[in-house]
PDB file of N, CA and C in Angstrom:
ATOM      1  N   UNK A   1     -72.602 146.378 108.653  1.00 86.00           N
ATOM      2  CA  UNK A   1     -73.929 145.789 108.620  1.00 86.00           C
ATOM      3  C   UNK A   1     -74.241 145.208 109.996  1.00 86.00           C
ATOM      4  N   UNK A   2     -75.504 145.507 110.364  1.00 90.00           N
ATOM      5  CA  UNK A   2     -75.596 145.220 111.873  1.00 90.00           C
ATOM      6  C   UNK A   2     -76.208 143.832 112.087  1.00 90.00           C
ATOM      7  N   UNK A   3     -75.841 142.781 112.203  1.00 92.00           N
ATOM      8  CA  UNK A   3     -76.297 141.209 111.734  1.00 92.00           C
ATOM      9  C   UNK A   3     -76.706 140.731 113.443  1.00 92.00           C
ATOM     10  N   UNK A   4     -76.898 141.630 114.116  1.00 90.00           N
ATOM     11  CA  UNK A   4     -77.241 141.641 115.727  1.00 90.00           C
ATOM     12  C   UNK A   4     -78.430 142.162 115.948  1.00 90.00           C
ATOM     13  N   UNK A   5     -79.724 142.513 114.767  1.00 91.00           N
ATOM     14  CA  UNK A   5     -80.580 143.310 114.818  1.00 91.00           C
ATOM     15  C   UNK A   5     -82.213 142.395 116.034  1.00 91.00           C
ATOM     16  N   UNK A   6     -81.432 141.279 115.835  1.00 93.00           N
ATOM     17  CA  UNK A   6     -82.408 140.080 116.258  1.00 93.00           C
ATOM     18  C   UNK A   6     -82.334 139.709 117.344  1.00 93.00           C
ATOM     19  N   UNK A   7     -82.417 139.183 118.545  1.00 94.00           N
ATOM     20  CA  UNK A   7     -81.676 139.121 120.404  1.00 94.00           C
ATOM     21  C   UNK A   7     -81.240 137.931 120.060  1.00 94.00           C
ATOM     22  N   UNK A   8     -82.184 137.153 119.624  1.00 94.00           N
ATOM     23  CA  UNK A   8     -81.578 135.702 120.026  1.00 94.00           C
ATOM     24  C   UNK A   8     -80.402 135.757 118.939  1.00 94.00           C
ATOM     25  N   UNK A   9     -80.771 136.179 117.569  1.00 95.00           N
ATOM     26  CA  UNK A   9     -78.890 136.144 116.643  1.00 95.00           C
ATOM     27  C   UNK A   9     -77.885 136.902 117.643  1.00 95.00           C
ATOM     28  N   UNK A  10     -77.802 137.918 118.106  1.00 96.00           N
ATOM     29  CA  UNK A  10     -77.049 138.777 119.155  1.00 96.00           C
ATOM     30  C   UNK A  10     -76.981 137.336 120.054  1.00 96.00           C
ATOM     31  N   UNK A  11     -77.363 137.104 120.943  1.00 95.00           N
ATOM     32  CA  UNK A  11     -77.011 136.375 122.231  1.00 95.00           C
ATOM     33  C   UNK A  11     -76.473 134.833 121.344  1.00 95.00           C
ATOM     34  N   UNK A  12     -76.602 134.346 120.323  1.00 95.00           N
ATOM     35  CA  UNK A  12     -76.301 133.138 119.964  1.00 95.00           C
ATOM     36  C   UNK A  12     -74.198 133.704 119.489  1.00 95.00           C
ATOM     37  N   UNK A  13     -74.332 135.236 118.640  1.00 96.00           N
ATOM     38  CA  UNK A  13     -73.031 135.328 118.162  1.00 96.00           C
ATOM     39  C   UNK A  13     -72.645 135.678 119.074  1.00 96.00           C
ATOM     40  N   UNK A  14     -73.234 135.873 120.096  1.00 96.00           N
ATOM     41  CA  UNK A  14     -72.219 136.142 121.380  1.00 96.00           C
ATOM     42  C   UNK A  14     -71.350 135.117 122.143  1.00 96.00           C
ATOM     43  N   UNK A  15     -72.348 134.036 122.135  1.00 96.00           N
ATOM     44  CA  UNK A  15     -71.912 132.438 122.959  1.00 96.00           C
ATOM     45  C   UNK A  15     -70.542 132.446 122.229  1.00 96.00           C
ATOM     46  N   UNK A  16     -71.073 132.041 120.522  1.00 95.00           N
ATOM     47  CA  UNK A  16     -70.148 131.793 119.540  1.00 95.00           C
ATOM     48  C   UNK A  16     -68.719 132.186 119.809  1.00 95.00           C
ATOM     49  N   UNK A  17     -68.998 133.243 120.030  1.00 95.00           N
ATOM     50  CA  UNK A  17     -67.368 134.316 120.302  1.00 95.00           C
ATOM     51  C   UNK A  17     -67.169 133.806 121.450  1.00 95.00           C
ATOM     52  N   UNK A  18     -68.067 134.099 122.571  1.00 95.00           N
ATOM     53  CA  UNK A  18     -67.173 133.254 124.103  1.00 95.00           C
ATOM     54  C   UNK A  18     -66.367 132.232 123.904  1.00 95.00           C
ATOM     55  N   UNK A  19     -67.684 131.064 122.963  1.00 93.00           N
ATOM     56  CA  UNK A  19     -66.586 129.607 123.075  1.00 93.00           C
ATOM     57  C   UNK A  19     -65.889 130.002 122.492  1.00 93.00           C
ATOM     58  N   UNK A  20     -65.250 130.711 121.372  1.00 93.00           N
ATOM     59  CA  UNK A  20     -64.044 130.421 120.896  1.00 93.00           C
ATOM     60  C   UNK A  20     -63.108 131.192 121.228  1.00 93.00           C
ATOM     61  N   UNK A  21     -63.208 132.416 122.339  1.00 95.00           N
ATOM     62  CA  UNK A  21     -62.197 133.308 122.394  1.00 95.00           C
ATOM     63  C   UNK A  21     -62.267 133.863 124.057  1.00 95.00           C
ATOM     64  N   UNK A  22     -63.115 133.380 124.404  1.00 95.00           N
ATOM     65  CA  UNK A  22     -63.455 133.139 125.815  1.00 95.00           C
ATOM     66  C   UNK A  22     -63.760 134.699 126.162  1.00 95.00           C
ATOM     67  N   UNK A  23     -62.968 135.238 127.503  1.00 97.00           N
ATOM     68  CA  UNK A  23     -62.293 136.709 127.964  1.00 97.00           C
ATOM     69  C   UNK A  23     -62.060 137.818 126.696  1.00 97.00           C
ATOM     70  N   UNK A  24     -60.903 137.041 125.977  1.00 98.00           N
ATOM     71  CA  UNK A  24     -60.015 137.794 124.965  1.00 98.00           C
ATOM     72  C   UNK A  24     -61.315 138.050 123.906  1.00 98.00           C
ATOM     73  N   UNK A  25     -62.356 137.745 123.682  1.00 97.00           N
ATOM     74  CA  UNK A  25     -63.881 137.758 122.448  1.00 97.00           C
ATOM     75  C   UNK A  25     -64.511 138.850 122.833  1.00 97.00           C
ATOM     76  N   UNK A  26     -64.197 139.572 123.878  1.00 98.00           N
ATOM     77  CA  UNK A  26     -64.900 140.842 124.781  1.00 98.00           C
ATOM     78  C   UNK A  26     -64.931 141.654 123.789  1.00 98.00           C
ATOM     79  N   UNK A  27     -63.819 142.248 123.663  1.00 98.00           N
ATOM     80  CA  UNK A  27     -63.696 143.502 122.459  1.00 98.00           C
ATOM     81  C   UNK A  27     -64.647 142.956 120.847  1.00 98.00           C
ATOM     82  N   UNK A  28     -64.142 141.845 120.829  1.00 97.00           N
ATOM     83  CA  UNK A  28     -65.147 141.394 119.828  1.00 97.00           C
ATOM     84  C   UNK A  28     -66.374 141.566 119.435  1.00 97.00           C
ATOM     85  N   UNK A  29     -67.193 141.297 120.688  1.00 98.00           N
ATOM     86  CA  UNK A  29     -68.368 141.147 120.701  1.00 98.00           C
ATOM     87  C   UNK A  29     -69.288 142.565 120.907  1.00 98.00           C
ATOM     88  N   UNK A  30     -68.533 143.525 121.042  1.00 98.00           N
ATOM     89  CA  UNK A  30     -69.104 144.969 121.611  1.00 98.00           C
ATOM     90  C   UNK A  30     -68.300 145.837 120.286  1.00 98.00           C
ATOM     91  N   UNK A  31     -67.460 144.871 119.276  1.00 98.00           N
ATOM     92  CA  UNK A  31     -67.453 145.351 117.732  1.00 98.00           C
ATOM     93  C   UNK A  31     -68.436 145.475 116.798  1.00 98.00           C
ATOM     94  N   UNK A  32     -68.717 143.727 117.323  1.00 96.00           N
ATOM     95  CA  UNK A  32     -69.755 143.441 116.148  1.00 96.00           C
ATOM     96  C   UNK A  32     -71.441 144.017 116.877  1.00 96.00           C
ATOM     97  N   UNK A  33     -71.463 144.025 118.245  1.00 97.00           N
ATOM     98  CA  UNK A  33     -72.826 144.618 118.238  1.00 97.00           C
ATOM     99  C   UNK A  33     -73.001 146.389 118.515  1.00 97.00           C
ATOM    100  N   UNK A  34     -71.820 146.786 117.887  1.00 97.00           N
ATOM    101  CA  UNK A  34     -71.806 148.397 117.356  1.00 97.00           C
ATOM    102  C   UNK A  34     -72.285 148.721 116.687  1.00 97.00           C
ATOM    103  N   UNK A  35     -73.056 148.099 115.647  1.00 95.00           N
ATOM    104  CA  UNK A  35     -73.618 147.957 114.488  1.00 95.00           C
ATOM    105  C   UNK A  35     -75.069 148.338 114.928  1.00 95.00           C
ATOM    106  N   UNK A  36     -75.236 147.678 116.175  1.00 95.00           N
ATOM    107  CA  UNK A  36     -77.013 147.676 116.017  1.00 95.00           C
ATOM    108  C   UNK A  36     -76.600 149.431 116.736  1.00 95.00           C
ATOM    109  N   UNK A  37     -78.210 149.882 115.880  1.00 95.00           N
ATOM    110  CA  UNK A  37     -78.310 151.432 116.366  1.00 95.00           C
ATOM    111  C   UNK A  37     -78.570 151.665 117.867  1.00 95.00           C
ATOM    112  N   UNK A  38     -79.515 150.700 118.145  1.00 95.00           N
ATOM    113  CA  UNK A  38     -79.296 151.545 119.953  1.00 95.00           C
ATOM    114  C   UNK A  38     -78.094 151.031 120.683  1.00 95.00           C
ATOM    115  N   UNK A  39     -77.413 150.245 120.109  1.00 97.00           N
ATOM    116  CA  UNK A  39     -76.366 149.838 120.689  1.00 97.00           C
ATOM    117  C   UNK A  39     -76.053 150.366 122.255  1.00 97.00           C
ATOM    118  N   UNK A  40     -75.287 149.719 123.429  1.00 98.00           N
ATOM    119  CA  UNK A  40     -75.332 150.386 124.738  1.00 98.00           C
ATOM    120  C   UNK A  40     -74.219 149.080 125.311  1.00 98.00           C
ATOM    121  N   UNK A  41     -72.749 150.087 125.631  1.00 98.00           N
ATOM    122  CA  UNK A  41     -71.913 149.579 125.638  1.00 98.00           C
ATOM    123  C   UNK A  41     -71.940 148.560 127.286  1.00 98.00           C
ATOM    124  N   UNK A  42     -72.698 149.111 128.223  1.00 98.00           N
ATOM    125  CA  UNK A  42     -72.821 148.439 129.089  1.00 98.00           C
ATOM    126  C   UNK A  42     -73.780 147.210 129.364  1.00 98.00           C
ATOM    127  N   UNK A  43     -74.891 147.562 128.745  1.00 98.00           N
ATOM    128  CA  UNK A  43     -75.785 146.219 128.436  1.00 98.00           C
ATOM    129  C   UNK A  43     -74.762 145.144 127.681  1.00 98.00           C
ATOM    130  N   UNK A  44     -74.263 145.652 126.679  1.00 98.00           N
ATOM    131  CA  UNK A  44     -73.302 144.470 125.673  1.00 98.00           C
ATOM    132  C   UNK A  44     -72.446 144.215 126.607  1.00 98.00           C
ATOM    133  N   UNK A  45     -71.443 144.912 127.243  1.00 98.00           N
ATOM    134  CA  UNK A  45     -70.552 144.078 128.288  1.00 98.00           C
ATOM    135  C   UNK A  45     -71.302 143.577 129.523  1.00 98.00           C
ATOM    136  N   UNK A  46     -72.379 143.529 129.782  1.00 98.00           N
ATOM    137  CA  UNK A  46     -73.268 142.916 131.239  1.00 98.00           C
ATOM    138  C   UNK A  46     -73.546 141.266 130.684  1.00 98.00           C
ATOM    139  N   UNK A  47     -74.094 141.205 129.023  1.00 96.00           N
ATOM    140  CA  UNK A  47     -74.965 140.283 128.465  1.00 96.00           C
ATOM    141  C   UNK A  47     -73.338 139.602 128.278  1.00 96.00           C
ATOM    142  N   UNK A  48     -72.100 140.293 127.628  1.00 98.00           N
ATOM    143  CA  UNK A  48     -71.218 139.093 127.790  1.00 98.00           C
ATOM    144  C   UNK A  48     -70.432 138.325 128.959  1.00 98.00           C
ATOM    145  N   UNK A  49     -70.393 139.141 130.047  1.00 97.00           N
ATOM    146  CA  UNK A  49     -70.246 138.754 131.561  1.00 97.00           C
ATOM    147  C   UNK A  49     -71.003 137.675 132.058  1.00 97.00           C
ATOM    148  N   UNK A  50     -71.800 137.937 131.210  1.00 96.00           N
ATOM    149  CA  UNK A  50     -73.528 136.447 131.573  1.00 96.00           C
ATOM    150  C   UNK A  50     -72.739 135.156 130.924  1.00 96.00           C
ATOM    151  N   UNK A  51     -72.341 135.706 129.748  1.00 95.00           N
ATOM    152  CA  UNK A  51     -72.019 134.767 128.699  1.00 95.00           C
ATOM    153  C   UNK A  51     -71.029 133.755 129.442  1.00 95.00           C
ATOM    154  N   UNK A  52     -69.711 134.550 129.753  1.00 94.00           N
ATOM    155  CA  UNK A  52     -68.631 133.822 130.514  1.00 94.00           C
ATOM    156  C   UNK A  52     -69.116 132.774 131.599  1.00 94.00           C
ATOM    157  N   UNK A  53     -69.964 132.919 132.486  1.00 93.00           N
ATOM    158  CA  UNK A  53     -69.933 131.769 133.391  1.00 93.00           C
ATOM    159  C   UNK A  53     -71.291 131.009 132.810  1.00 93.00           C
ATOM    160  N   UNK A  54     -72.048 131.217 131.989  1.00 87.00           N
ATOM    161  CA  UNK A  54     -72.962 130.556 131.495  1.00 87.00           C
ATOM    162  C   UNK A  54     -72.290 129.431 130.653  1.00 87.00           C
ATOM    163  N   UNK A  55     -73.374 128.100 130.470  1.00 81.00           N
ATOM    164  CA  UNK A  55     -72.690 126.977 130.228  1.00 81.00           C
ATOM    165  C   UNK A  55     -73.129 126.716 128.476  1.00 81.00           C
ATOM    166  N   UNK A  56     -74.087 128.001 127.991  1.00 79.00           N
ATOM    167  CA  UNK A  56     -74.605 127.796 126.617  1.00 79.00           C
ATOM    168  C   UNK A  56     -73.456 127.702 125.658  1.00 79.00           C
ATOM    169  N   UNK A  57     -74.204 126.229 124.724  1.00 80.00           N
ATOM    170  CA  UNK A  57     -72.685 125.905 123.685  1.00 80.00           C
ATOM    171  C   UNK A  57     -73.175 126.256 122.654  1.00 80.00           C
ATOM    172  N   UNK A  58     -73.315 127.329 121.633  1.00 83.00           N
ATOM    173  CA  UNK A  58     -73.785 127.181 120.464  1.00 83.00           C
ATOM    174  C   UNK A  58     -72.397 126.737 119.519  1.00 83.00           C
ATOM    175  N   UNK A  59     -73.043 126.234 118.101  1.00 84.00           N
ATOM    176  CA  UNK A  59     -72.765 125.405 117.043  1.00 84.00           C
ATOM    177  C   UNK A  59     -71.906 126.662 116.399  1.00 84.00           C
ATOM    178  N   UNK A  60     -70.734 126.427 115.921  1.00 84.00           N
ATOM    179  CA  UNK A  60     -70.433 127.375 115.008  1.00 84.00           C
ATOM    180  C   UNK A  60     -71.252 127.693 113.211  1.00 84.00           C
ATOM    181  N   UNK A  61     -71.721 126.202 113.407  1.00 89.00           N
ATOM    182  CA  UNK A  61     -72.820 126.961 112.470  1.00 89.00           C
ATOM    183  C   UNK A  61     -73.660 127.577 112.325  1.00 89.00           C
ATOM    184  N   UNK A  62     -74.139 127.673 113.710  1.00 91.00           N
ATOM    185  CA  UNK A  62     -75.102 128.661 113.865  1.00 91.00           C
ATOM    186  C   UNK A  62     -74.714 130.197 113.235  1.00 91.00           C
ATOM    187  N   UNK A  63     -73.720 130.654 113.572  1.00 90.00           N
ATOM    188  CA  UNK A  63     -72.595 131.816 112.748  1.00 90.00           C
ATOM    189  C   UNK A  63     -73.055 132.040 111.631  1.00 90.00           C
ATOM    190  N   UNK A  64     -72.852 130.946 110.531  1.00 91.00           N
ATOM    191  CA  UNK A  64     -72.940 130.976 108.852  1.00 91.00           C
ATOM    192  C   UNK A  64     -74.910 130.356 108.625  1.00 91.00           C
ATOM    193  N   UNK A  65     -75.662 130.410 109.926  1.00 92.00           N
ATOM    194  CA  UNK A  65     -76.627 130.694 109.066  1.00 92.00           C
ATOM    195  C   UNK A  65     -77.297 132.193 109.796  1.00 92.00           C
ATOM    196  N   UNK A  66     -76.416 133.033 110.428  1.00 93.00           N
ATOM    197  CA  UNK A  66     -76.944 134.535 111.004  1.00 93.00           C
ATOM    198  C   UNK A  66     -76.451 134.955 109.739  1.00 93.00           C
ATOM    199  N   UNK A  67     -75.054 134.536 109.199  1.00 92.00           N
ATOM    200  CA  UNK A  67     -74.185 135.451 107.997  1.00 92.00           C
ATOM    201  C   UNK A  67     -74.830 135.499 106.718  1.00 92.00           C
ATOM    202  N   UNK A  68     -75.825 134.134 106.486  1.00 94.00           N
ATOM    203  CA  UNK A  68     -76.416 133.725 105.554  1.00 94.00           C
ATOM    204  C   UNK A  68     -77.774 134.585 105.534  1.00 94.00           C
ATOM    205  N   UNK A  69     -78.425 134.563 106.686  1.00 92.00           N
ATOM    206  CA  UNK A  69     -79.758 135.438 106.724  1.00 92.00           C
ATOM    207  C   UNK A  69     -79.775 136.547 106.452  1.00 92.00           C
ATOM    208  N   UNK A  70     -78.244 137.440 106.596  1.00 91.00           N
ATOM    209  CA  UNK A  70     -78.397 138.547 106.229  1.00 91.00           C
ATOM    210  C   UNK A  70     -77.278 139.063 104.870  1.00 91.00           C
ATOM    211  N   UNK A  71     -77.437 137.981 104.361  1.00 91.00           N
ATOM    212  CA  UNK A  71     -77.279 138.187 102.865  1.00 91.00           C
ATOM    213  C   UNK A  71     -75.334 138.289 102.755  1.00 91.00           C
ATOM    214  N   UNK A  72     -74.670 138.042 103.819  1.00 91.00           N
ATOM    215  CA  UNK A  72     -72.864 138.129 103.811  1.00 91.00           C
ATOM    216  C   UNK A  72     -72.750 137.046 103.046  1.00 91.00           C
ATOM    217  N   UNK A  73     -73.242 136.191 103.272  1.00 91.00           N
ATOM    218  CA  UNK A  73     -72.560 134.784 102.388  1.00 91.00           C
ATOM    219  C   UNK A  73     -73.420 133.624 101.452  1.00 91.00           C
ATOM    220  N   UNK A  74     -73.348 132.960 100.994  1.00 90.00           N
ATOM    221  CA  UNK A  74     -74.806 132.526  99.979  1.00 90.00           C
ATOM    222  C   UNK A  74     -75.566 131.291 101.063  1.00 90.00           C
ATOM    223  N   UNK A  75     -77.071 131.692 100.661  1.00 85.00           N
ATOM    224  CA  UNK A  75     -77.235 130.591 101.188  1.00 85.00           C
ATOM    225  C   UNK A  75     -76.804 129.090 101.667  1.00 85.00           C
ATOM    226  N   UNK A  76     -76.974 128.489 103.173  1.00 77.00           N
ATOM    227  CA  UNK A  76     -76.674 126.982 103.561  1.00 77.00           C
ATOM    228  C   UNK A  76     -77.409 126.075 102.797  1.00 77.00           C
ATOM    229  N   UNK A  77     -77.344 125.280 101.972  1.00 78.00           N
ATOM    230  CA  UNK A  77     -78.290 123.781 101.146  1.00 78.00           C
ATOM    231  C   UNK A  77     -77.692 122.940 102.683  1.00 78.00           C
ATOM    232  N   UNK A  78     -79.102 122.872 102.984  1.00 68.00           N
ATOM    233  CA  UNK A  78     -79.387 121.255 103.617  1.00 68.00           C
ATOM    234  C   UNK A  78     -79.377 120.360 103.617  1.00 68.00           C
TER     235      UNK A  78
END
């Protein structure tokens, strides 16, 4: 399921993966945005190269409400 169909969900699960896996989240992140159909392996490794020296912190919750929007896990109650 391609849960990257959106830029800003793509560029937010991207941060996500940087902070938590830094370098080693590379392969990761060009897993999970295989999914989207035009997919383009060099744009995805350019946008995570950005990622690495960029200082954006997203929330790991941000994660479980992309997972939530697209129906993986049940809705977040507020």
């Amino acid at each position: 399921m391609d849960i990257t169909y959106y830029y800003n969900d793509w560029i937010a699960i991207g941060n996500i993966i940087k902070n938590m896996f830094d370098e080693e989240g590379r392969a990761l992140f060009h897993k999970v945005s295989s999914f989207y159909p035009n997919y383009d392996y060099d744009e995805t490794d350019s946008e995570y190269s950005a990622m690495i020296v960029g200082q954006y912190r997203y929330n790991s919750d941000r994660l479980f409400e992309i997972a939530a929007k697209y129906g993986l896990i049940p809705p977040i109650k507020k």
